[in-house]
PDB file of C-alpha atoms in Angstrom:
ATOM      1  CA  MET A   1     -51.987  16.084  22.458  1.00 52.00           C
ATOM      2  CA  GLY A   2     -48.812  14.591  23.516  1.00 50.00           C
ATOM      3  CA  LYS A   3     -46.053  12.084  22.398  1.00 52.00           C
ATOM      4  CA  ILE A   4     -45.106   9.106  24.273  1.00 50.00           C
ATOM      5  CA  GLN A   5     -41.545   9.107  24.857  1.00 53.00           C
ATOM      6  CA  ILE A   6     -41.026   5.796  27.087  1.00 51.00           C
ATOM      7  CA  GLY A   7     -43.561   4.264  29.172  1.00 54.00           C
ATOM      8  CA  ILE A   8     -44.190   1.048  30.814  1.00 47.00           C
ATOM      9  CA  LEU A   9     -46.167  -0.595  28.035  1.00 53.00           C
ATOM     10  CA  GLY A  10     -44.855   1.603  25.180  1.00 59.00           C
ATOM     11  CA  GLY A  11     -47.434   3.172  22.691  1.00 58.00           C
ATOM     12  CA  PHE A  12     -51.086   1.990  22.420  1.00 54.00           C
ATOM     13  CA  GLN A  13     -53.821   1.863  19.715  1.00 58.00           C
ATOM     14  CA  GLY A  14     -57.349   2.749  20.501  1.00 61.00           C
ATOM     15  CA  LYS A  15     -59.227   4.345  23.499  1.00 61.00           C
ATOM     16  CA  VAL A  16     -58.630   3.892  27.090  1.00 63.00           C
ATOM     17  CA  GLY A  17     -60.713   5.782  29.618  1.00 59.00           C
ATOM     18  CA  THR A  18     -60.887   9.276  28.435  1.00 63.00           C
ATOM     19  CA  VAL A  19     -57.775   9.128  26.159  1.00 69.00           C
ATOM     20  CA  VAL A  20     -56.953   7.706  22.835  1.00 69.00           C
ATOM     21  CA  GLY A  21     -53.633   6.360  21.538  1.00 71.00           C
ATOM     22  CA  SER A  22     -52.428   6.539  18.044  1.00 68.00           C
ATOM     23  CA  THR A  23     -49.280   6.492  15.778  1.00 66.00           C
ATOM     24  CA  TRP A  24     -48.598   9.419  13.561  1.00 66.00           C
ATOM     25  CA  ARG A  25     -45.553   9.259  11.295  1.00 65.00           C
ATOM     26  CA  GLY A  26     -43.701   6.773  13.529  1.00 64.00           C
ATOM     27  CA  GLU A  27     -44.400   8.448  16.851  1.00 70.00           C
ATOM     28  CA  ASP A  28     -46.650   7.321  19.511  1.00 67.00           C
ATOM     29  CA  ILE A  29     -49.266   9.781  20.330  1.00 68.00           C
ATOM     30  CA  ILE A  30     -51.999  10.320  23.246  1.00 66.00           C
ATOM     31  CA  LYS A  31     -54.536  12.937  23.188  1.00 72.00           C
ATOM     32  CA  ALA A  32     -58.012  13.422  24.873  1.00 70.00           C
ATOM     33  CA  LEU A  33     -61.188  12.288  23.441  1.00 65.00           C
ATOM     34  CA  PRO A  34     -63.035  15.072  21.527  1.00 66.00           C
ATOM     35  CA  LYS A  35     -65.870  16.733  23.310  1.00 63.00           C
ATOM     36  CA  ARG A  36     -69.317  16.116  21.633  1.00 55.00           C
ATOM     37  CA  ARG A  37     -70.227  18.804  19.433  1.00 57.00           C
ATOM     38  CA  ALA A  38     -73.221  21.172  20.416  1.00 54.00           C
ATOM     39  CA  ASP A  39     -76.416  20.425  18.589  1.00 66.00           C
ATOM     40  CA  ASN A  40     -76.689  24.249  17.545  1.00 83.00           C
ATOM     41  CA  PRO A  41     -73.482  25.404  16.040  1.00 87.00           C
ATOM     42  CA  THR A  42     -72.675  29.103  15.726  1.00 92.00           C
ATOM     43  CA  GLU A  43     -72.747  30.928  12.476  1.00 90.00           C
ATOM     44  CA  LEU A  44     -68.969  30.760  12.344  1.00 92.00           C
ATOM     45  CA  GLN A  45     -68.786  27.085  12.723  1.00 94.00           C
ATOM     46  CA  LYS A  46     -71.430  26.600  10.033  1.00 94.00           C
ATOM     47  CA  ILE A  47     -69.324  28.654   7.498  1.00 95.00           C
ATOM     48  CA  GLN A  48     -66.381  26.921   8.558  1.00 96.00           C
ATOM     49  CA  ARG A  49     -67.728  23.454   7.905  1.00 96.00           C
ATOM     50  CA  LEU A  50     -69.331  24.740   4.650  1.00 97.00           C
ATOM     51  CA  LYS A  51     -65.646  25.680   3.632  1.00 98.00           C
ATOM     52  CA  PHE A  52     -63.883  22.847   4.512  1.00 97.00           C
ATOM     53  CA  LYS A  53     -66.426  20.505   3.077  1.00 97.00           C
ATOM     54  CA  ALA A  54     -66.246  22.341  -0.423  1.00 98.00           C
ATOM     55  CA  VAL A  55     -62.186  22.502  -0.230  1.00 98.00           C
ATOM     56  CA  SER A  56     -61.892  18.707   0.951  1.00 98.00           C
ATOM     57  CA  GLU A  57     -64.157  17.551  -2.037  1.00 98.00           C
ATOM     58  CA  PHE A  58     -62.367  20.120  -4.435  1.00 98.00           C
ATOM     59  CA  LEU A  59     -58.640  19.068  -3.390  1.00 98.00           C
ATOM     60  CA  ASN A  60     -59.211  15.471  -2.631  1.00 98.00           C
ATOM     61  CA  PRO A  61     -58.690  14.250  -6.447  1.00 98.00           C
ATOM     62  CA  LEU A  62     -55.495  16.323  -6.442  1.00 98.00           C
ATOM     63  CA  ARG A  63     -54.228  14.663  -3.337  1.00 97.00           C
ATOM     64  CA  ASP A  64     -51.132  13.034  -4.919  1.00 97.00           C
ATOM     65  CA  LEU A  65     -50.070  16.109  -7.237  1.00 98.00           C
ATOM     66  CA  LEU A  66     -50.214  18.283  -3.999  1.00 98.00           C
ATOM     67  CA  SER A  67     -48.432  15.881  -1.825  1.00 96.00           C
ATOM     68  CA  ARG A  68     -45.311  16.076  -4.376  1.00 97.00           C
ATOM     69  CA  TYR A  69     -45.624  19.719  -5.186  1.00 97.00           C
ATOM     70  CA  PHE A  70     -47.089  22.149  -2.760  1.00 97.00           C
ATOM     71  CA  SER A  71     -44.527  23.441  -0.443  1.00 94.00           C
ATOM     72  CA  ASN A  72     -42.602  21.396   2.138  1.00 85.00           C
ATOM     73  CA  ASP A  73     -43.807  19.360   5.027  1.00 75.00           C
ATOM     74  CA  VAL A  74     -43.685  21.488   8.172  1.00 77.00           C
ATOM     75  CA  GLY A  75     -43.567  19.550  11.450  1.00 78.00           C
ATOM     76  CA  VAL A  76     -46.435  17.014  11.260  1.00 78.00           C
ATOM     77  CA  LYS A  77     -48.464  19.256   8.684  1.00 88.00           C
ATOM     78  CA  SER A  78     -48.317  17.443   5.340  1.00 94.00           C
ATOM     79  CA  ARG A  79     -48.023  19.231   2.143  1.00 96.00           C
ATOM     80  CA  TYR A  80     -51.730  18.264   1.396  1.00 96.00           C
ATOM     81  CA  ASN A  81     -52.831  19.849   4.891  1.00 96.00           C
ATOM     82  CA  LEU A  82     -50.820  22.759   4.038  1.00 96.00           C
ATOM     83  CA  ALA A  83     -52.947  23.127   0.810  1.00 97.00           C
ATOM     84  CA  THR A  84     -56.072  22.645   2.481  1.00 97.00           C
ATOM     85  CA  SER A  85     -55.016  25.410   4.979  1.00 97.00           C
ATOM     86  CA  TYR A  86     -54.201  27.594   2.284  1.00 98.00           C
ATOM     87  CA  HIS A  87     -57.332  27.229   0.288  1.00 98.00           C
ATOM     88  CA  LEU A  88     -59.584  27.612   3.180  1.00 98.00           C
ATOM     89  CA  LEU A  89     -58.016  30.946   4.097  1.00 97.00           C
ATOM     90  CA  ASN A  90     -57.788  32.137   0.556  1.00 98.00           C
ATOM     91  CA  ALA A  91     -59.673  30.392  -1.980  1.00 98.00           C
ATOM     92  CA  VAL A  92     -63.254  29.583  -0.760  1.00 98.00           C
ATOM     93  CA  GLU A  93     -66.326  32.146   0.165  1.00 98.00           C
ATOM     94  CA  VAL A  94     -69.849  31.476   1.927  1.00 97.00           C
ATOM     95  CA  ALA A  95     -72.654  33.458   0.967  1.00 95.00           C
ATOM     96  CA  ASP A  96     -76.155  32.455   1.812  1.00 93.00           C
ATOM     97  CA  GLU A  97     -74.826  29.178   3.109  1.00 93.00           C
ATOM     98  CA  VAL A  98     -73.555  28.017  -0.233  1.00 96.00           C
ATOM     99  CA  ALA A  99     -69.789  27.593  -0.521  1.00 97.00           C
ATOM    100  CA  THR A 100     -67.948  28.912  -3.597  1.00 97.00           C
ATOM    101  CA  LEU A 101     -64.327  28.301  -4.963  1.00 98.00           C
ATOM    102  CA  LEU A 102     -62.387  31.415  -5.944  1.00 98.00           C
ATOM    103  CA  PHE A 103     -60.571  29.608  -9.020  1.00 98.00           C
ATOM    104  CA  ASN A 104     -58.390  32.530  -9.748  1.00 98.00           C
ATOM    105  CA  ARG A 105     -56.927  31.986  -6.041  1.00 98.00           C
ATOM    106  CA  VAL A 106     -56.417  28.126  -6.415  1.00 98.00           C
ATOM    107  CA  MET A 107     -52.924  27.133  -6.408  1.00 98.00           C
ATOM    108  CA  VAL A 108     -52.030  23.549  -7.503  1.00 98.00           C
ATOM    109  CA  SER A 109     -48.359  23.992  -6.473  1.00 98.00           C
ATOM    110  CA  LYS A 110     -46.356  26.392  -4.107  1.00 98.00           C
ATOM    111  CA  GLY A 111     -42.598  26.974  -3.812  1.00 97.00           C
ATOM    112  CA  VAL A 112     -39.782  29.210  -4.357  1.00 96.00           C
ATOM    113  CA  LEU A 113     -38.636  27.941  -8.201  1.00 97.00           C
ATOM    114  CA  TYR A 114     -38.735  30.769 -10.375  1.00 98.00           C
ATOM    115  CA  SER A 115     -42.175  30.638 -12.218  1.00 98.00           C
ATOM    116  CA  PHE A 116     -42.995  31.295 -15.882  1.00 98.00           C
ATOM    117  CA  GLN A 117     -42.431  34.796 -17.541  1.00 98.00           C
ATOM    118  CA  ASN A 118     -45.201  36.344 -19.035  1.00 98.00           C
ATOM    119  CA  PRO A 119     -47.356  33.233 -19.757  1.00 98.00           C
ATOM    120  CA  THR A 120     -49.953  33.406 -22.423  1.00 98.00           C
ATOM    121  CA  VAL A 121     -52.681  31.139 -23.428  1.00 98.00           C
ATOM    122  CA  VAL A 122     -54.519  30.488 -26.885  1.00 98.00           C
ATOM    123  CA  HIS A 123     -56.767  27.487 -27.627  1.00 97.00           C
ATOM    124  CA  THR A 124     -58.646  26.214 -30.717  1.00 97.00           C
ATOM    125  CA  GLY A 125     -61.199  23.428 -30.069  1.00 96.00           C
ATOM    126  CA  THR A 126     -59.959  21.484 -27.411  1.00 98.00           C
ATOM    127  CA  GLU A 127     -56.060  21.842 -27.966  1.00 98.00           C
ATOM    128  CA  VAL A 128     -54.655  24.530 -25.763  1.00 98.00           C
ATOM    129  CA  THR A 129     -51.318  25.910 -26.117  1.00 98.00           C
ATOM    130  CA  LEU A 130     -49.249  27.742 -23.334  1.00 98.00           C
ATOM    131  CA  ASN A 131     -46.566  29.897 -24.384  1.00 98.00           C
ATOM    132  CA  TRP A 132     -43.984  32.024 -22.147  1.00 98.00           C
ATOM    133  CA  GLU A 133     -40.768  34.049 -22.271  1.00 98.00           C
ATOM    134  CA  ASP A 134     -37.151  32.553 -21.713  1.00 98.00           C
ATOM    135  CA  ASN A 135     -36.169  33.262 -17.953  1.00 98.00           C
ATOM    136  CA  SER A 136     -34.039  30.122 -17.789  1.00 97.00           C
ATOM    137  CA  THR A 137     -30.939  32.020 -16.904  1.00 96.00           C
ATOM    138  CA  MET A 138     -32.555  34.163 -13.791  1.00 97.00           C
ATOM    139  CA  GLY A 139     -32.125  33.057 -10.312  1.00 96.00           C
ATOM    140  CA  ASN A 140     -32.465  29.374  -9.701  1.00 97.00           C
ATOM    141  CA  ALA A 141     -34.344  28.781 -13.152  1.00 98.00           C
ATOM    142  CA  LYS A 142     -32.925  26.351 -15.228  1.00 98.00           C
ATOM    143  CA  ALA A 143     -33.979  25.395 -18.937  1.00 98.00           C
ATOM    144  CA  GLU A 144     -34.632  21.898 -18.284  1.00 98.00           C
ATOM    145  CA  ASP A 145     -37.227  22.580 -15.296  1.00 98.00           C
ATOM    146  CA  ALA A 146     -40.430  20.755 -15.952  1.00 98.00           C
ATOM    147  CA  VAL A 147     -43.643  22.067 -17.081  1.00 98.00           C
ATOM    148  CA  HIS A 148     -46.875  20.854 -15.402  1.00 98.00           C
ATOM    149  CA  VAL A 149     -50.237  21.790 -16.558  1.00 98.00           C
ATOM    150  CA  VAL A 150     -53.501  21.187 -14.848  1.00 98.00           C
ATOM    151  CA  PHE A 151     -57.243  21.826 -15.951  1.00 98.00           C
ATOM    152  CA  TYR A 152     -60.463  21.512 -13.943  1.00 98.00           C
ATOM    153  CA  SER A 153     -63.864  21.036 -15.573  1.00 98.00           C
ATOM    154  CA  VAL A 154     -66.621  22.623 -13.499  1.00 93.00           C
ATOM    155  CA  GLU A 155     -69.300  20.782 -15.512  1.00 96.00           C
ATOM    156  CA  HIS A 156     -67.660  17.346 -14.997  1.00 96.00           C
ATOM    157  CA  GLN A 157     -66.077  18.199 -11.484  1.00 96.00           C
ATOM    158  CA  MET A 158     -62.865  16.527 -12.842  1.00 98.00           C
ATOM    159  CA  PHE A 159     -59.242  17.330 -12.863  1.00 98.00           C
ATOM    160  CA  PHE A 160     -57.099  16.772 -16.029  1.00 98.00           C
ATOM    161  CA  VAL A 161     -53.604  16.678 -15.001  1.00 98.00           C
ATOM    162  CA  TYR A 162     -50.267  16.776 -17.562  1.00 98.00           C
ATOM    163  CA  GLU A 163     -47.044  16.465 -15.885  1.00 98.00           C
ATOM    164  CA  ASN A 164     -43.614  16.800 -17.674  1.00 98.00           C
ATOM    165  CA  VAL A 165     -45.042  18.078 -21.070  1.00 98.00           C
ATOM    166  CA  ALA A 166     -42.275  20.484 -21.622  1.00 98.00           C
ATOM    167  CA  GLU A 167     -39.226  21.925 -20.301  1.00 98.00           C
ATOM    168  CA  ARG A 168     -38.950  25.794 -19.374  1.00 98.00           C
ATOM    169  CA  GLY A 169     -36.664  26.183 -22.188  1.00 98.00           C
ATOM    170  CA  THR A 170     -39.254  25.072 -24.984  1.00 98.00           C
ATOM    171  CA  LEU A 171     -40.971  28.293 -24.290  1.00 98.00           C
ATOM    172  CA  SER A 172     -44.218  26.605 -25.702  1.00 98.00           C
ATOM    173  CA  VAL A 173     -46.388  23.601 -25.277  1.00 98.00           C
ATOM    174  CA  SER A 174     -49.778  22.455 -26.817  1.00 98.00           C
ATOM    175  CA  ILE A 175     -52.060  19.757 -24.942  1.00 98.00           C
ATOM    176  CA  THR A 176     -55.314  18.374 -26.535  1.00 98.00           C
ATOM    177  CA  LEU A 177     -57.935  17.853 -24.000  1.00 98.00           C
ATOM    178  CA  PRO A 178     -60.443  15.149 -24.454  1.00 98.00           C
ATOM    179  CA  ALA A 179     -63.020  15.752 -27.145  1.00 97.00           C
ATOM    180  CA  ASN A 180     -66.189  15.642 -24.865  1.00 97.00           C
ATOM    181  CA  LEU A 181     -64.923  18.885 -23.053  1.00 98.00           C
ATOM    182  CA  ALA A 182     -65.838  20.772 -26.355  1.00 97.00           C
ATOM    183  CA  GLY A 183     -68.287  23.477 -25.583  1.00 96.00           C
ATOM    184  CA  THR A 184     -67.362  23.709 -21.965  1.00 97.00           C
ATOM    185  CA  ALA A 185     -65.177  25.929 -19.854  1.00 98.00           C
ATOM    186  CA  VAL A 186     -62.124  24.498 -17.923  1.00 98.00           C
ATOM    187  CA  GLU A 187     -59.941  26.268 -15.228  1.00 98.00           C
ATOM    188  CA  ALA A 188     -56.359  26.381 -16.286  1.00 98.00           C
ATOM    189  CA  TYR A 189     -53.171  26.170 -14.180  1.00 98.00           C
ATOM    190  CA  ALA A 190     -49.464  25.714 -14.895  1.00 98.00           C
ATOM    191  CA  PHE A 191     -46.338  25.369 -12.736  1.00 98.00           C
ATOM    192  CA  LEU A 192     -42.711  24.280 -13.160  1.00 98.00           C
ATOM    193  CA  TYR A 193     -40.594  21.922 -11.144  1.00 98.00           C
ATOM    194  CA  SER A 194     -36.993  21.455 -10.684  1.00 98.00           C
ATOM    195  CA  ASN A 195     -35.831  17.815 -10.599  1.00 96.00           C
ATOM    196  CA  THR A 196     -32.464  19.125  -9.555  1.00 95.00           C
ATOM    197  CA  ILE A 197     -33.259  20.931  -6.532  1.00 95.00           C
ATOM    198  CA  LYS A 198     -36.702  19.748  -5.911  1.00 95.00           C
ATOM    199  CA  PHE A 199     -38.275  22.661  -5.735  1.00 96.00           C
ATOM    200  CA  SER A 200     -41.684  23.677  -7.174  1.00 98.00           C
ATOM    201  CA  SER A 201     -42.792  27.341  -8.550  1.00 98.00           C
ATOM    202  CA  ASN A 202     -46.013  28.863  -7.490  1.00 98.00           C
ATOM    203  CA  SER A 203     -48.518  27.665  -9.941  1.00 98.00           C
ATOM    204  CA  VAL A 204     -50.200  30.439 -12.289  1.00 98.00           C
ATOM    205  CA  TYR A 205     -53.730  30.818 -13.060  1.00 98.00           C
ATOM    206  CA  LEU A 206     -54.348  30.795 -16.683  1.00 98.00           C
ATOM    207  CA  GLY A 207     -57.679  31.645 -16.713  1.00 98.00           C
ATOM    208  CA  ASN A 208     -61.123  30.537 -17.655  1.00 98.00           C
ATOM    209  CA  LEU A 209     -61.071  28.838 -21.084  1.00 98.00           C
ATOM    210  CA  VAL A 210     -64.022  28.342 -23.148  1.00 97.00           C
ATOM    211  CA  LEU A 211     -63.308  25.559 -25.450  1.00 97.00           C
ATOM    212  CA  ASP A 212     -64.737  25.643 -28.911  1.00 92.00           C
TER     213      ASP A 212
END
């Protein structure tokens, strides 16, 4: 793939001969047409495709959240691309041609902001309470850092996102999930975000919660 700096006709869109022209983030790009895939992919290719399908379907509903809170853009790689790469490498495995997400390795945010100190979770019915210890004077942490909590229902294959539900300095927050989740399990995550320095913390996995 190459960038078109200055040309007689400038950038172009679509296929011309064996190359394709397009625009990416305001830059004119030219690349060769992809070769047709072989009818018989290797075992490694099969595994990679299964992983990519599972990760893409899982992360797509979180695209907006990841695009704001997962690390920082690196070159032409968006935050969502970085999140996809992370999960492909760390949070999915394939056995007997079935791809499985490893929920304890899932990250819904990534960054250098100080995270929670000793977070704990209790729940009654569909009300989930997250508690943590005060570390608002440590490093780049501030008492006003915003708390965000994310739940994933495997049964419903649905995310429940709660943004700006508390501040680091409150040391606790309670969230009531929809009543139809009673009797099911959710995977729980939480992270902090600084509106001052625009950094996220790495999300923490709060566990698999079986709601009463």
